[in-house]
Amino acid sequence: MRRLFPLTDRTAGPDPGPAGTGARSGVDTGSGADATDGDRDRDREWSLAELAAAYAYPVPEGRRQTWLRANMVSTLDGAAQHDGRSQPISSAADMRVFGTLRALADVVIAGAETVRQEGYRPARARAEFAEARRAAGQGPVPAVAVVSASLELDFSLPLFTAPAVPTLVLTGAAAAPDRIAAAERAGARVVVAGDGVGVDPARALRELAALGHTRLLTEGGPRLLGQFVAAGVLDELCLTVSPMLTAGDAQRIAGGPSVEVPRRFTLASLLEEEGFLFSRYRHA
């Protein structure tokens, strides 16, 4: 993996080589040499510690309580999935980033349809991140929060019956009482985050913050990400650009009604491995 942006003195040098350099500013490789040491290092697989440093959540500023980042993958022609799932357009490096982002988060937020299609299971503890999570005041694993208006979920799945920490179910005040009861019997914690049938995105973030979850990660799907975008609460987008073409009519990474004025984000970093681009954009 190599860093393409931001540039350092070494990556911006007059002769970076035909394929660029492997700049990783400020990362300790454990070898005594800075990871910006040029072509020798450009195809080296980054350690999980290096990825964690590259994707660290920002330090809270002012009155800000939460930071919501999204992690999505898209093909060159804009498809966020193939045959209903993201795995066919992913890669080993993408999955390493995926796992790292989960390990950094307090809670992983996903829409009900994504949970069904992707076969969500409870987050698992990973020894590689155990000390970092303890140091950050986090539990051994992030909670999973499922956003659902209808609560038509299979509460017999391990996601609800056997997580290391209780799975959260975000829903509206008008949700059917029998479905709320079914979720709670399975061991889930139901969080009301809307006055009507659905969930209000801004309120959902406030409710999660009240539970101590401030480092937030959403993995979509497109409908849920579109709601976060429309509500203006998305702080960061981690977008993997997959060097594939699928054609067809697959969904984009964000769906739903368009916003009145497009929202501008700023490129924070760009990594590359085997043709996959790992971009990170923050709100301007």
mmCIF file of N, CA and C in Angstrom, residues 93-218:
data_model
loop_
_atom_site.group_PDB
_atom_site.id
_atom_site.type_symbol
_atom_site.label_atom_id
_atom_site.label_comp_id
_atom_site.label_asym_id
_atom_site.label_seq_id
_atom_site.Cartn_x
_atom_site.Cartn_y
_atom_site.Cartn_z
ATOM 1 N N ALA A 93 -7.218 -5.853 0.675
ATOM 2 C CA ALA A 93 -6.839 -4.586 1.293
ATOM 3 C C ALA A 93 -8.064 -3.819 1.774
ATOM 4 N N ASP A 94 -9.124 -3.856 0.986
ATOM 5 C CA ASP A 94 -10.359 -3.195 1.383
ATOM 6 C C ASP A 94 -10.894 -3.804 2.671
ATOM 7 N N MET A 95 -10.810 -5.103 2.816
ATOM 8 C CA MET A 95 -11.291 -5.751 4.027
ATOM 9 C C MET A 95 -10.407 -5.425 5.232
ATOM 10 N N ARG A 96 -9.110 -5.196 5.002
ATOM 11 C CA ARG A 96 -8.254 -4.770 6.107
ATOM 12 C C ARG A 96 -8.665 -3.380 6.596
ATOM 13 N N VAL A 97 -8.942 -2.491 5.648
ATOM 14 C CA VAL A 97 -9.416 -1.155 6.022
ATOM 15 C C VAL A 97 -10.770 -1.261 6.723
ATOM 16 N N PHE A 98 -11.656 -2.098 6.171
ATOM 17 C CA PHE A 98 -12.976 -2.322 6.761
ATOM 18 C C PHE A 98 -12.845 -2.755 8.225
ATOM 19 N N GLY A 99 -11.980 -3.732 8.482
ATOM 20 C CA GLY A 99 -11.797 -4.212 9.842
ATOM 21 C C GLY A 99 -11.186 -3.173 10.755
ATOM 22 N N THR A 100 -10.268 -2.381 10.228
ATOM 23 C CA THR A 100 -9.638 -1.333 11.019
ATOM 24 C C THR A 100 -10.642 -0.262 11.413
ATOM 25 N N LEU A 101 -11.475 0.156 10.462
ATOM 26 C CA LEU A 101 -12.473 1.176 10.768
ATOM 27 C C LEU A 101 -13.436 0.690 11.837
ATOM 28 N N ARG A 102 -13.810 -0.570 11.761
ATOM 29 C CA ARG A 102 -14.678 -1.140 12.808
ATOM 30 C C ARG A 102 -13.969 -1.108 14.171
ATOM 31 N N ALA A 103 -12.704 -1.462 14.165
ATOM 32 C CA ALA A 103 -11.962 -1.541 15.419
ATOM 33 C C ALA A 103 -11.780 -0.174 16.072
ATOM 34 N N LEU A 104 -11.847 0.888 15.294
ATOM 35 C CA LEU A 104 -11.696 2.237 15.831
ATOM 36 C C LEU A 104 -13.002 2.813 16.355
ATOM 37 N N ALA A 105 -14.122 2.240 15.969
ATOM 38 C CA ALA A 105 -15.436 2.825 16.246
ATOM 39 C C ALA A 105 -16.011 2.374 17.583
ATOM 40 N N ASP A 106 -16.873 3.222 18.146
ATOM 41 C CA ASP A 106 -17.666 2.837 19.317
ATOM 42 C C ASP A 106 -18.877 2.009 18.893
ATOM 43 N N VAL A 107 -19.425 2.349 17.733
ATOM 44 C CA VAL A 107 -20.640 1.684 17.270
ATOM 45 C C VAL A 107 -20.653 1.666 15.751
ATOM 46 N N VAL A 108 -21.157 0.567 15.180
ATOM 47 C CA VAL A 108 -21.304 0.412 13.738
ATOM 48 C C VAL A 108 -22.800 0.485 13.417
ATOM 49 N N ILE A 109 -23.178 1.439 12.571
ATOM 50 C CA ILE A 109 -24.587 1.684 12.253
ATOM 51 C C ILE A 109 -24.879 1.135 10.867
ATOM 52 N N ALA A 110 -25.939 0.353 10.752
ATOM 53 C CA ALA A 110 -26.308 -0.227 9.459
ATOM 54 C C ALA A 110 -27.813 -0.263 9.320
ATOM 55 N N GLY A 111 -28.279 -0.087 8.096
ATOM 56 C CA GLY A 111 -29.698 -0.191 7.817
ATOM 57 C C GLY A 111 -30.158 -1.640 7.831
ATOM 58 N N ALA A 112 -31.451 -1.842 8.073
ATOM 59 C CA ALA A 112 -31.985 -3.191 8.193
ATOM 60 C C ALA A 112 -31.767 -4.015 6.930
ATOM 61 N N GLU A 113 -31.942 -3.407 5.756
ATOM 62 C CA GLU A 113 -31.782 -4.157 4.513
ATOM 63 C C GLU A 113 -30.333 -4.590 4.317
ATOM 64 N N THR A 114 -29.398 -3.742 4.675
ATOM 65 C CA THR A 114 -27.981 -4.105 4.589
ATOM 66 C C THR A 114 -27.661 -5.253 5.534
ATOM 67 N N VAL A 115 -28.217 -5.210 6.725
ATOM 68 C CA VAL A 115 -28.006 -6.291 7.692
ATOM 69 C C VAL A 115 -28.503 -7.618 7.110
ATOM 70 N N ARG A 116 -29.651 -7.571 6.427
ATOM 71 C CA ARG A 116 -30.193 -8.802 5.830
ATOM 72 C C ARG A 116 -29.331 -9.278 4.661
ATOM 73 N N GLN A 117 -29.021 -8.371 3.744
ATOM 74 C CA GLN A 117 -28.317 -8.762 2.519
ATOM 75 C C GLN A 117 -26.889 -9.202 2.793
ATOM 76 N N GLU A 118 -26.210 -8.523 3.706
ATOM 77 C CA GLU A 118 -24.804 -8.811 3.959
ATOM 78 C C GLU A 118 -24.602 -9.873 5.043
ATOM 79 N N GLY A 119 -25.702 -10.332 5.646
ATOM 80 C CA GLY A 119 -25.587 -11.368 6.667
ATOM 81 C C GLY A 119 -24.796 -10.925 7.876
ATOM 82 N N TYR A 120 -25.156 -9.776 8.441
ATOM 83 C CA TYR A 120 -24.405 -9.224 9.567
ATOM 84 C C TYR A 120 -24.367 -10.185 10.744
ATOM 85 N N ARG A 121 -23.195 -10.228 11.375
ATOM 86 C CA ARG A 121 -22.985 -10.989 12.589
ATOM 87 C C ARG A 121 -22.416 -10.048 13.658
ATOM 88 N N PRO A 122 -22.363 -10.475 14.905
ATOM 89 C CA PRO A 122 -21.805 -9.591 15.941
ATOM 90 C C PRO A 122 -20.352 -9.246 15.637
ATOM 91 N N ALA A 123 -19.947 -8.053 16.020
ATOM 92 C CA ALA A 123 -18.537 -7.682 15.907
ATOM 93 C C ALA A 123 -17.720 -8.586 16.820
ATOM 94 N N ARG A 124 -16.523 -8.946 16.371
ATOM 95 C CA ARG A 124 -15.682 -9.839 17.165
ATOM 96 C C ARG A 124 -14.468 -9.094 17.704
ATOM 97 N N ALA A 125 -14.059 -9.505 18.885
ATOM 98 C CA ALA A 125 -12.875 -8.899 19.495
ATOM 99 C C ALA A 125 -11.631 -9.323 18.730
ATOM 100 N N ARG A 126 -10.715 -8.386 18.530
ATOM 101 C CA ARG A 126 -9.477 -8.680 17.827
ATOM 102 C C ARG A 126 -8.302 -8.300 18.719
ATOM 103 N N ALA A 127 -7.451 -9.267 18.949
ATOM 104 C CA ALA A 127 -6.326 -9.050 19.858
ATOM 105 C C ALA A 127 -5.437 -7.901 19.407
ATOM 106 N N GLU A 128 -5.324 -7.711 18.086
ATOM 107 C CA GLU A 128 -4.432 -6.666 17.560
ATOM 108 C C GLU A 128 -4.869 -5.264 18.000
ATOM 109 N N PHE A 129 -6.169 -5.088 18.297
ATOM 110 C CA PHE A 129 -6.674 -3.764 18.652
ATOM 111 C C PHE A 129 -7.056 -3.670 20.128
ATOM 112 N N ALA A 130 -6.856 -4.738 20.892
ATOM 113 C CA ALA A 130 -7.342 -4.772 22.273
ATOM 114 C C ALA A 130 -6.740 -3.658 23.129
ATOM 115 N N GLU A 131 -5.429 -3.490 23.080
ATOM 116 C CA GLU A 131 -4.778 -2.486 23.921
ATOM 117 C C GLU A 131 -5.184 -1.081 23.507
ATOM 118 N N ALA A 132 -5.261 -0.831 22.195
ATOM 119 C CA ALA A 132 -5.652 0.498 21.718
ATOM 120 C C ALA A 132 -7.070 0.837 22.155
ATOM 121 N N ARG A 133 -7.970 -0.138 22.121
ATOM 122 C CA ARG A 133 -9.348 0.119 22.552
ATOM 123 C C ARG A 133 -9.390 0.390 24.059
ATOM 124 N N ARG A 134 -8.625 -0.362 24.830
ATOM 125 C CA ARG A 134 -8.591 -0.104 26.278
ATOM 126 C C ARG A 134 -8.069 1.309 26.547
ATOM 127 N N ALA A 135 -7.014 1.687 25.845
ATOM 128 C CA ALA A 135 -6.424 3.008 26.054
ATOM 129 C C ALA A 135 -7.391 4.130 25.684
ATOM 130 N N ALA A 136 -8.271 3.858 24.719
ATOM 131 C CA ALA A 136 -9.235 4.863 24.279
ATOM 132 C C ALA A 136 -10.513 4.836 25.118
ATOM 133 N N GLY A 137 -10.552 3.970 26.133
ATOM 134 C CA GLY A 137 -11.730 3.887 26.980
ATOM 135 C C GLY A 137 -12.877 3.135 26.336
ATOM 136 N N GLN A 138 -12.584 2.305 25.350
ATOM 137 C CA GLN A 138 -13.616 1.558 24.640
ATOM 138 C C GLN A 138 -13.694 0.129 25.161
ATOM 139 N N GLY A 139 -14.844 -0.503 24.947
ATOM 140 C CA GLY A 139 -15.000 -1.910 25.255
ATOM 141 C C GLY A 139 -14.248 -2.752 24.255
ATOM 142 N N PRO A 140 -14.289 -4.075 24.414
ATOM 143 C CA PRO A 140 -13.519 -4.945 23.527
ATOM 144 C C PRO A 140 -13.979 -4.935 22.079
ATOM 145 N N VAL A 141 -15.252 -4.628 21.836
ATOM 146 C CA VAL A 141 -15.778 -4.599 20.467
ATOM 147 C C VAL A 141 -16.755 -3.437 20.331
ATOM 148 N N PRO A 142 -16.938 -2.946 19.102
ATOM 149 C CA PRO A 142 -17.986 -1.938 18.905
ATOM 150 C C PRO A 142 -19.361 -2.580 18.963
ATOM 151 N N ALA A 143 -20.333 -1.823 19.412
ATOM 152 C CA ALA A 143 -21.718 -2.277 19.316
ATOM 153 C C ALA A 143 -22.170 -2.168 17.863
ATOM 154 N N VAL A 144 -23.170 -2.945 17.488
ATOM 155 C CA VAL A 144 -23.808 -2.810 16.187
ATOM 156 C C VAL A 144 -25.185 -2.194 16.416
ATOM 157 N N ALA A 145 -25.516 -1.150 15.663
ATOM 158 C CA ALA A 145 -26.816 -0.491 15.752
ATOM 159 C C ALA A 145 -27.544 -0.674 14.427
ATOM 160 N N VAL A 146 -28.691 -1.298 14.473
ATOM 161 C CA VAL A 146 -29.495 -1.564 13.276
ATOM 162 C C VAL A 146 -30.618 -0.540 13.211
ATOM 163 N N VAL A 147 -30.729 0.151 12.091
ATOM 164 C CA VAL A 147 -31.773 1.149 11.900
ATOM 165 C C VAL A 147 -32.944 0.494 11.175
ATOM 166 N N SER A 148 -34.104 0.507 11.820
ATOM 167 C CA SER A 148 -35.267 -0.144 11.226
ATOM 168 C C SER A 148 -36.546 0.537 11.697
ATOM 169 N N ALA A 149 -37.397 0.911 10.747
ATOM 170 C CA ALA A 149 -38.695 1.486 11.096
ATOM 171 C C ALA A 149 -39.700 0.393 11.448
ATOM 172 N N SER A 150 -39.713 -0.680 10.677
ATOM 173 C CA SER A 150 -40.714 -1.738 10.853
ATOM 174 C C SER A 150 -40.325 -2.765 11.908
ATOM 175 N N LEU A 151 -39.030 -2.880 12.189
ATOM 176 C CA LEU A 151 -38.499 -3.912 13.080
ATOM 177 C C LEU A 151 -38.789 -5.323 12.565
ATOM 178 N N GLU A 152 -38.955 -5.439 11.257
ATOM 179 C CA GLU A 152 -39.143 -6.765 10.660
ATOM 180 C C GLU A 152 -37.773 -7.403 10.465
ATOM 181 N N LEU A 153 -37.219 -7.831 11.566
ATOM 182 C CA LEU A 153 -35.885 -8.418 11.604
ATOM 183 C C LEU A 153 -35.973 -9.815 12.215
ATOM 184 N N ASP A 154 -35.037 -10.667 11.843
ATOM 185 C CA ASP A 154 -34.984 -12.012 12.403
ATOM 186 C C ASP A 154 -34.200 -11.959 13.715
ATOM 187 N N PHE A 155 -34.920 -11.860 14.817
ATOM 188 C CA PHE A 155 -34.277 -11.697 16.111
ATOM 189 C C PHE A 155 -33.699 -12.993 16.669
ATOM 190 N N SER A 156 -33.791 -14.080 15.890
ATOM 191 C CA SER A 156 -33.155 -15.326 16.310
ATOM 192 C C SER A 156 -31.709 -15.421 15.832
ATOM 193 N N LEU A 157 -31.262 -14.448 15.024
ATOM 194 C CA LEU A 157 -29.904 -14.473 14.500
ATOM 195 C C LEU A 157 -28.884 -14.151 15.594
ATOM 196 N N PRO A 158 -27.648 -14.648 15.445
ATOM 197 C CA PRO A 158 -26.596 -14.365 16.445
ATOM 198 C C PRO A 158 -26.350 -12.879 16.669
ATOM 199 N N LEU A 159 -26.605 -12.050 15.660
ATOM 200 C CA LEU A 159 -26.415 -10.614 15.822
ATOM 201 C C LEU A 159 -27.203 -10.092 17.019
ATOM 202 N N PHE A 160 -28.355 -10.704 17.272
ATOM 203 C CA PHE A 160 -29.200 -10.252 18.376
ATOM 204 C C PHE A 160 -29.089 -11.143 19.615
ATOM 205 N N THR A 161 -28.828 -12.413 19.427
ATOM 206 C CA THR A 161 -28.850 -13.345 20.557
ATOM 207 C C THR A 161 -27.486 -13.602 21.177
ATOM 208 N N ALA A 162 -26.391 -13.349 20.444
ATOM 209 C CA ALA A 162 -25.076 -13.735 20.962
ATOM 210 C C ALA A 162 -23.983 -12.708 20.710
ATOM 211 N N PRO A 163 -24.261 -11.397 20.809
ATOM 212 C CA PRO A 163 -23.179 -10.427 20.635
ATOM 213 C C PRO A 163 -22.379 -10.272 21.924
ATOM 214 N N ALA A 164 -21.145 -9.788 21.796
ATOM 215 C CA ALA A 164 -20.322 -9.513 22.976
ATOM 216 C C ALA A 164 -20.901 -8.353 23.774
ATOM 217 N N VAL A 165 -21.491 -7.392 23.073
ATOM 218 C CA VAL A 165 -22.226 -6.296 23.712
ATOM 219 C C VAL A 165 -23.592 -6.242 23.042
ATOM 220 N N PRO A 166 -24.640 -5.859 23.767
ATOM 221 C CA PRO A 166 -25.988 -5.889 23.187
ATOM 222 C C PRO A 166 -26.089 -5.094 21.892
ATOM 223 N N THR A 167 -26.741 -5.680 20.910
ATOM 224 C CA THR A 167 -27.023 -4.976 19.664
ATOM 225 C C THR A 167 -28.099 -3.930 19.917
ATOM 226 N N LEU A 168 -27.901 -2.756 19.326
ATOM 227 C CA LEU A 168 -28.877 -1.669 19.441
ATOM 228 C C LEU A 168 -29.815 -1.710 18.241
ATOM 229 N N VAL A 169 -31.064 -1.385 18.456
ATOM 230 C CA VAL A 169 -32.030 -1.269 17.375
ATOM 231 C C VAL A 169 -32.615 0.130 17.444
ATOM 232 N N LEU A 170 -32.315 0.940 16.437
ATOM 233 C CA LEU A 170 -32.816 2.311 16.369
ATOM 234 C C LEU A 170 -34.116 2.322 15.582
ATOM 235 N N THR A 171 -35.160 2.889 16.171
ATOM 236 C CA THR A 171 -36.458 2.906 15.508
ATOM 237 C C THR A 171 -37.225 4.147 15.935
ATOM 238 N N GLY A 172 -38.445 4.293 15.400
ATOM 239 C CA GLY A 172 -39.281 5.438 15.733
ATOM 240 C C GLY A 172 -40.271 5.130 16.837
ATOM 241 N N ALA A 173 -40.857 6.184 17.384
ATOM 242 C CA ALA A 173 -41.800 6.024 18.493
ATOM 243 C C ALA A 173 -43.049 5.262 18.085
ATOM 244 N N ALA A 174 -43.371 5.246 16.790
ATOM 245 C CA ALA A 174 -44.570 4.567 16.314
ATOM 246 C C ALA A 174 -44.332 3.105 15.963
ATOM 247 N N ALA A 175 -43.161 2.572 16.277
ATOM 248 C CA ALA A 175 -42.878 1.165 15.984
ATOM 249 C C ALA A 175 -43.864 0.264 16.719
ATOM 250 N N ALA A 176 -44.165 -0.864 16.096
ATOM 251 C CA ALA A 176 -45.143 -1.794 16.666
ATOM 252 C C ALA A 176 -44.653 -2.322 18.013
ATOM 253 N N PRO A 177 -45.486 -2.231 19.045
ATOM 254 C CA PRO A 177 -45.069 -2.701 20.380
ATOM 255 C C PRO A 177 -44.661 -4.167 20.408
ATOM 256 N N ASP A 178 -45.343 -5.021 19.624
ATOM 257 C CA ASP A 178 -44.983 -6.440 19.652
ATOM 258 C C ASP A 178 -43.604 -6.686 19.064
ATOM 259 N N ARG A 179 -43.201 -5.867 18.071
ATOM 260 C CA ARG A 179 -41.865 -6.011 17.496
ATOM 261 C C ARG A 179 -40.805 -5.472 18.456
ATOM 262 N N ILE A 180 -41.124 -4.419 19.170
ATOM 263 C CA ILE A 180 -40.202 -3.917 20.195
ATOM 264 C C ILE A 180 -39.990 -4.992 21.254
ATOM 265 N N ALA A 181 -41.076 -5.619 21.674
ATOM 266 C CA ALA A 181 -40.979 -6.667 22.683
ATOM 267 C C ALA A 181 -40.149 -7.840 22.177
ATOM 268 N N ALA A 182 -40.317 -8.192 20.893
ATOM 269 C CA ALA A 182 -39.546 -9.298 20.322
ATOM 270 C C ALA A 182 -38.058 -8.979 20.311
ATOM 271 N N ALA A 183 -37.718 -7.737 19.984
ATOM 272 C CA ALA A 183 -36.311 -7.327 19.977
ATOM 273 C C ALA A 183 -35.720 -7.404 21.381
ATOM 274 N N GLU A 184 -36.459 -6.939 22.350
ATOM 275 C CA GLU A 184 -35.956 -6.927 23.721
ATOM 276 C C GLU A 184 -35.851 -8.341 24.288
ATOM 277 N N ARG A 185 -36.776 -9.222 23.930
ATOM 278 C CA ARG A 185 -36.683 -10.610 24.385
ATOM 279 C C ARG A 185 -35.419 -11.284 23.853
ATOM 280 N N ALA A 186 -35.020 -10.890 22.641
ATOM 281 C CA ALA A 186 -33.813 -11.477 22.035
ATOM 282 C C ALA A 186 -32.535 -10.946 22.664
ATOM 283 N N GLY A 187 -32.642 -9.869 23.443
ATOM 284 C CA GLY A 187 -31.468 -9.295 24.083
ATOM 285 C C GLY A 187 -31.017 -7.974 23.502
ATOM 286 N N ALA A 188 -31.718 -7.489 22.468
ATOM 287 C CA ALA A 188 -31.357 -6.212 21.861
ATOM 288 C C ALA A 188 -31.823 -5.050 22.733
ATOM 289 N N ARG A 189 -31.160 -3.933 22.586
ATOM 290 C CA ARG A 189 -31.586 -2.713 23.269
ATOM 291 C C ARG A 189 -32.255 -1.795 22.256
ATOM 292 N N VAL A 190 -33.521 -1.509 22.450
ATOM 293 C CA VAL A 190 -34.271 -0.668 21.516
ATOM 294 C C VAL A 190 -34.093 0.797 21.909
ATOM 295 N N VAL A 191 -33.709 1.608 20.939
ATOM 296 C CA VAL A 191 -33.483 3.035 21.157
ATOM 297 C C VAL A 191 -34.433 3.804 20.250
ATOM 298 N N VAL A 192 -35.337 4.581 20.839
ATOM 299 C CA VAL A 192 -36.277 5.385 20.058
ATOM 300 C C VAL A 192 -35.558 6.655 19.603
ATOM 301 N N ALA A 193 -35.514 6.851 18.292
ATOM 302 C CA ALA A 193 -34.776 7.990 17.732
ATOM 303 C C ALA A 193 -35.605 8.704 16.671
ATOM 304 N N GLY A 194 -36.894 8.793 16.897
ATOM 305 C CA GLY A 194 -37.782 9.484 15.967
ATOM 306 C C GLY A 194 -39.175 9.555 16.554
ATOM 307 N N ASP A 195 -39.911 10.613 16.220
ATOM 308 C CA ASP A 195 -41.249 10.796 16.782
ATOM 309 C C ASP A 195 -42.314 9.985 16.058
ATOM 310 N N GLY A 196 -42.050 9.604 14.809
ATOM 311 C CA GLY A 196 -43.034 8.875 14.024
ATOM 312 C C GLY A 196 -42.621 7.448 13.789
ATOM 313 N N VAL A 197 -42.802 7.013 12.531
ATOM 314 C CA VAL A 197 -42.484 5.634 12.180
ATOM 315 C C VAL A 197 -40.983 5.435 12.019
ATOM 316 N N GLY A 198 -40.323 6.396 11.370
ATOM 317 C CA GLY A 198 -38.915 6.233 11.049
ATOM 318 C C GLY A 198 -37.978 6.869 12.055
ATOM 319 N N VAL A 199 -36.688 6.828 11.704
ATOM 320 C CA VAL A 199 -35.629 7.353 12.556
ATOM 321 C C VAL A 199 -35.174 8.704 12.026
ATOM 322 N N ASP A 200 -35.024 9.672 12.916
ATOM 323 C CA ASP A 200 -34.469 10.972 12.559
ATOM 324 C C ASP A 200 -32.951 10.887 12.689
ATOM 325 N N PRO A 201 -32.200 11.117 11.601
ATOM 326 C CA PRO A 201 -30.745 10.920 11.658
ATOM 327 C C PRO A 201 -30.037 11.727 12.743
ATOM 328 N N ALA A 202 -30.384 12.994 12.881
ATOM 329 C CA ALA A 202 -29.719 13.823 13.886
ATOM 330 C C ALA A 202 -30.043 13.333 15.287
ATOM 331 N N ARG A 203 -31.279 12.935 15.499
ATOM 332 C CA ARG A 203 -31.650 12.430 16.822
ATOM 333 C C ARG A 203 -30.951 11.100 17.107
ATOM 334 N N ALA A 204 -30.809 10.285 16.090
ATOM 335 C CA ALA A 204 -30.108 9.011 16.271
ATOM 336 C C ALA A 204 -28.704 9.245 16.797
ATOM 337 N N LEU A 205 -28.006 10.234 16.254
ATOM 338 C CA LEU A 205 -26.652 10.529 16.711
ATOM 339 C C LEU A 205 -26.667 11.018 18.154
ATOM 340 N N ARG A 206 -27.660 11.833 18.508
ATOM 341 C CA ARG A 206 -27.747 12.312 19.890
ATOM 342 C C ARG A 206 -28.011 11.167 20.859
ATOM 343 N N GLU A 207 -28.889 10.259 20.458
ATOM 344 C CA GLU A 207 -29.209 9.123 21.328
ATOM 345 C C GLU A 207 -27.984 8.217 21.513
ATOM 346 N N LEU A 208 -27.224 8.030 20.450
ATOM 347 C CA LEU A 208 -26.016 7.212 20.564
ATOM 348 C C LEU A 208 -24.978 7.889 21.450
ATOM 349 N N ALA A 209 -24.854 9.210 21.312
ATOM 350 C CA ALA A 209 -23.918 9.954 22.165
ATOM 351 C C ALA A 209 -24.316 9.839 23.630
ATOM 352 N N ALA A 210 -25.623 9.842 23.908
ATOM 353 C CA ALA A 210 -26.102 9.717 25.282
ATOM 354 C C ALA A 210 -25.728 8.364 25.884
ATOM 355 N N LEU A 211 -25.517 7.364 25.018
ATOM 356 C CA LEU A 211 -25.101 6.040 25.472
ATOM 357 C C LEU A 211 -23.575 5.917 25.550
ATOM 358 N N GLY A 212 -22.875 7.014 25.237
ATOM 359 C CA GLY A 212 -21.418 7.006 25.298
ATOM 360 C C GLY A 212 -20.744 6.676 23.985
ATOM 361 N N HIS A 213 -21.515 6.601 22.907
ATOM 362 C CA HIS A 213 -20.962 6.273 21.593
ATOM 363 C C HIS A 213 -20.761 7.566 20.803
ATOM 364 N N THR A 214 -19.528 7.994 20.676
ATOM 365 C CA THR A 214 -19.246 9.250 19.964
ATOM 366 C C THR A 214 -18.454 9.033 18.679
ATOM 367 N N ARG A 215 -17.702 7.935 18.597
ATOM 368 C CA ARG A 215 -16.962 7.597 17.377
ATOM 369 C C ARG A 215 -17.832 6.649 16.566
ATOM 370 N N LEU A 216 -18.534 7.215 15.588
ATOM 371 C CA LEU A 216 -19.589 6.490 14.889
ATOM 372 C C LEU A 216 -19.135 6.083 13.492
ATOM 373 N N LEU A 217 -19.523 4.888 13.100
ATOM 374 C CA LEU A 217 -19.218 4.372 11.762
ATOM 375 C C LEU A 217 -20.491 3.820 11.156
ATOM 376 N N THR A 218 -20.856 4.285 9.961
ATOM 377 C CA THR A 218 -21.963 3.672 9.245
ATOM 378 C C THR A 218 -21.435 2.957 8.012
#
